[in-house]
Amino acid sequence: MIYQKTSRYKEAEKEYMKALSFAPNNSAVHYNLGILYDDHLRNNKKAVHHYQQYIKFSPDAKDVSLVKEWILKIQNKK
């Protein structure tokens, strides 16, 4: 997250992917990757994928409905 906060987005992506290689079901990593791809790296396909993974692994999280809205917003841009 330090890389992301300091605008080093490619390094952040690399570290998040490394974290997923150890814990592929880690919803927090998927959530942060979704935001990274959505807000900074402008990769809608990857953002949606990671948002969906977040929902899959944390279906009872308080912000699931918000993340679903983000997915719809991305999909409506097409």
mmCIF file of C-alpha atoms in Angstrom:
data_model
loop_
_atom_site.group_PDB
_atom_site.id
_atom_site.type_symbol
_atom_site.label_atom_id
_atom_site.label_comp_id
_atom_site.label_asym_id
_atom_site.label_seq_id
_atom_site.Cartn_x
_atom_site.Cartn_y
_atom_site.Cartn_z
ATOM 1 C CA MET A 1 0.000 0.000 0.000
ATOM 2 C CA ILE A 2 2.979 2.320 0.506
ATOM 3 C CA TYR A 3 3.721 2.198 -3.218
ATOM 4 C CA GLN A 4 0.133 3.056 -4.042
ATOM 5 C CA LYS A 5 0.068 5.969 -1.588
ATOM 6 C CA THR A 6 3.275 7.355 -3.100
ATOM 7 C CA SER A 7 1.997 7.067 -6.688
ATOM 8 C CA ARG A 8 4.312 4.182 -7.540
ATOM 9 C CA TYR A 9 1.500 2.241 -9.112
ATOM 10 C CA LYS A 10 3.450 -0.353 -11.090
ATOM 11 C CA GLU A 11 5.437 -1.271 -7.987
ATOM 12 C CA ALA A 12 2.178 -1.500 -6.039
ATOM 13 C CA GLU A 13 0.737 -3.812 -8.681
ATOM 14 C CA LYS A 14 3.800 -6.039 -8.491
ATOM 15 C CA GLU A 15 3.629 -6.304 -4.702
ATOM 16 C CA TYR A 16 -0.109 -6.990 -4.669
ATOM 17 C CA MET A 17 0.366 -9.735 -7.252
ATOM 18 C CA LYS A 18 3.159 -11.205 -5.154
ATOM 19 C CA ALA A 19 0.809 -11.191 -2.144
ATOM 20 C CA LEU A 20 -1.849 -13.000 -4.190
ATOM 21 C CA SER A 21 0.661 -15.673 -5.149
ATOM 22 C CA PHE A 22 0.892 -16.526 -1.431
ATOM 23 C CA ALA A 23 -2.760 -15.926 -0.550
ATOM 24 C CA PRO A 24 -4.987 -16.017 -3.648
ATOM 25 C CA ASN A 25 -8.177 -15.765 -1.575
ATOM 26 C CA ASN A 26 -7.118 -12.594 0.240
ATOM 27 C CA SER A 27 -10.063 -10.291 -0.320
ATOM 28 C CA ALA A 28 -8.208 -7.174 0.882
ATOM 29 C CA VAL A 29 -5.570 -7.623 -1.797
ATOM 30 C CA HIS A 30 -8.238 -8.075 -4.469
ATOM 31 C CA TYR A 31 -10.024 -4.963 -3.205
ATOM 32 C CA ASN A 32 -6.850 -2.880 -3.349
ATOM 33 C CA LEU A 33 -5.941 -4.217 -6.781
ATOM 34 C CA GLY A 34 -9.411 -3.339 -8.018
ATOM 35 C CA ILE A 35 -8.976 0.233 -6.842
ATOM 36 C CA LEU A 36 -5.465 0.407 -8.268
ATOM 37 C CA TYR A 37 -6.621 -0.746 -11.711
ATOM 38 C CA ASP A 38 -9.779 1.354 -11.596
ATOM 39 C CA ASP A 39 -8.381 4.651 -10.335
ATOM 40 C CA HIS A 40 -4.740 4.662 -11.363
ATOM 41 C CA LEU A 41 -3.802 2.102 -14.010
ATOM 42 C CA ARG A 42 -7.041 2.494 -15.986
ATOM 43 C CA ASN A 43 -7.531 -1.182 -16.687
ATOM 44 C CA ASN A 44 -11.271 -1.767 -16.439
ATOM 45 C CA LYS A 45 -11.129 -5.484 -17.169
ATOM 46 C CA LYS A 46 -8.665 -6.156 -14.364
ATOM 47 C CA ALA A 47 -10.485 -3.799 -11.996
ATOM 48 C CA VAL A 48 -13.767 -5.660 -12.488
ATOM 49 C CA HIS A 49 -12.043 -9.022 -12.053
ATOM 50 C CA HIS A 50 -10.507 -8.041 -8.724
ATOM 51 C CA TYR A 51 -13.681 -6.376 -7.491
ATOM 52 C CA GLN A 52 -15.545 -9.596 -8.293
ATOM 53 C CA GLN A 53 -12.930 -11.631 -6.458
ATOM 54 C CA TYR A 54 -13.294 -9.339 -3.467
ATOM 55 C CA ILE A 55 -17.048 -9.948 -3.431
ATOM 56 C CA LYS A 56 -16.531 -13.691 -3.864
ATOM 57 C CA PHE A 57 -14.166 -13.942 -0.892
ATOM 58 C CA SER A 58 -15.950 -11.375 1.328
ATOM 59 C CA PRO A 59 -19.642 -11.664 0.453
ATOM 60 C CA ASP A 60 -20.721 -10.290 3.821
ATOM 61 C CA ALA A 61 -18.455 -7.233 3.831
ATOM 62 C CA LYS A 62 -20.222 -3.969 4.594
ATOM 63 C CA ASP A 63 -19.143 -2.350 1.334
ATOM 64 C CA VAL A 64 -20.145 -5.136 -1.082
ATOM 65 C CA SER A 65 -23.044 -3.089 -2.452
ATOM 66 C CA LEU A 66 -20.692 -0.173 -3.086
ATOM 67 C CA VAL A 67 -18.204 -2.402 -4.897
ATOM 68 C CA LYS A 68 -21.058 -3.783 -7.008
ATOM 69 C CA GLU A 69 -21.911 -0.194 -7.956
ATOM 70 C CA TRP A 70 -18.297 0.358 -9.008
ATOM 71 C CA ILE A 71 -18.493 -2.726 -11.226
ATOM 72 C CA LEU A 72 -21.706 -1.477 -12.863
ATOM 73 C CA LYS A 73 -20.173 1.952 -13.392
ATOM 74 C CA ILE A 74 -17.180 0.399 -15.165
ATOM 75 C CA GLN A 75 -19.373 -1.893 -17.258
ATOM 76 C CA ASN A 76 -21.607 1.014 -18.298
ATOM 77 C CA LYS A 77 -18.566 2.924 -19.645
ATOM 78 C CA LYS A 78 -18.247 0.410 -22.491
#
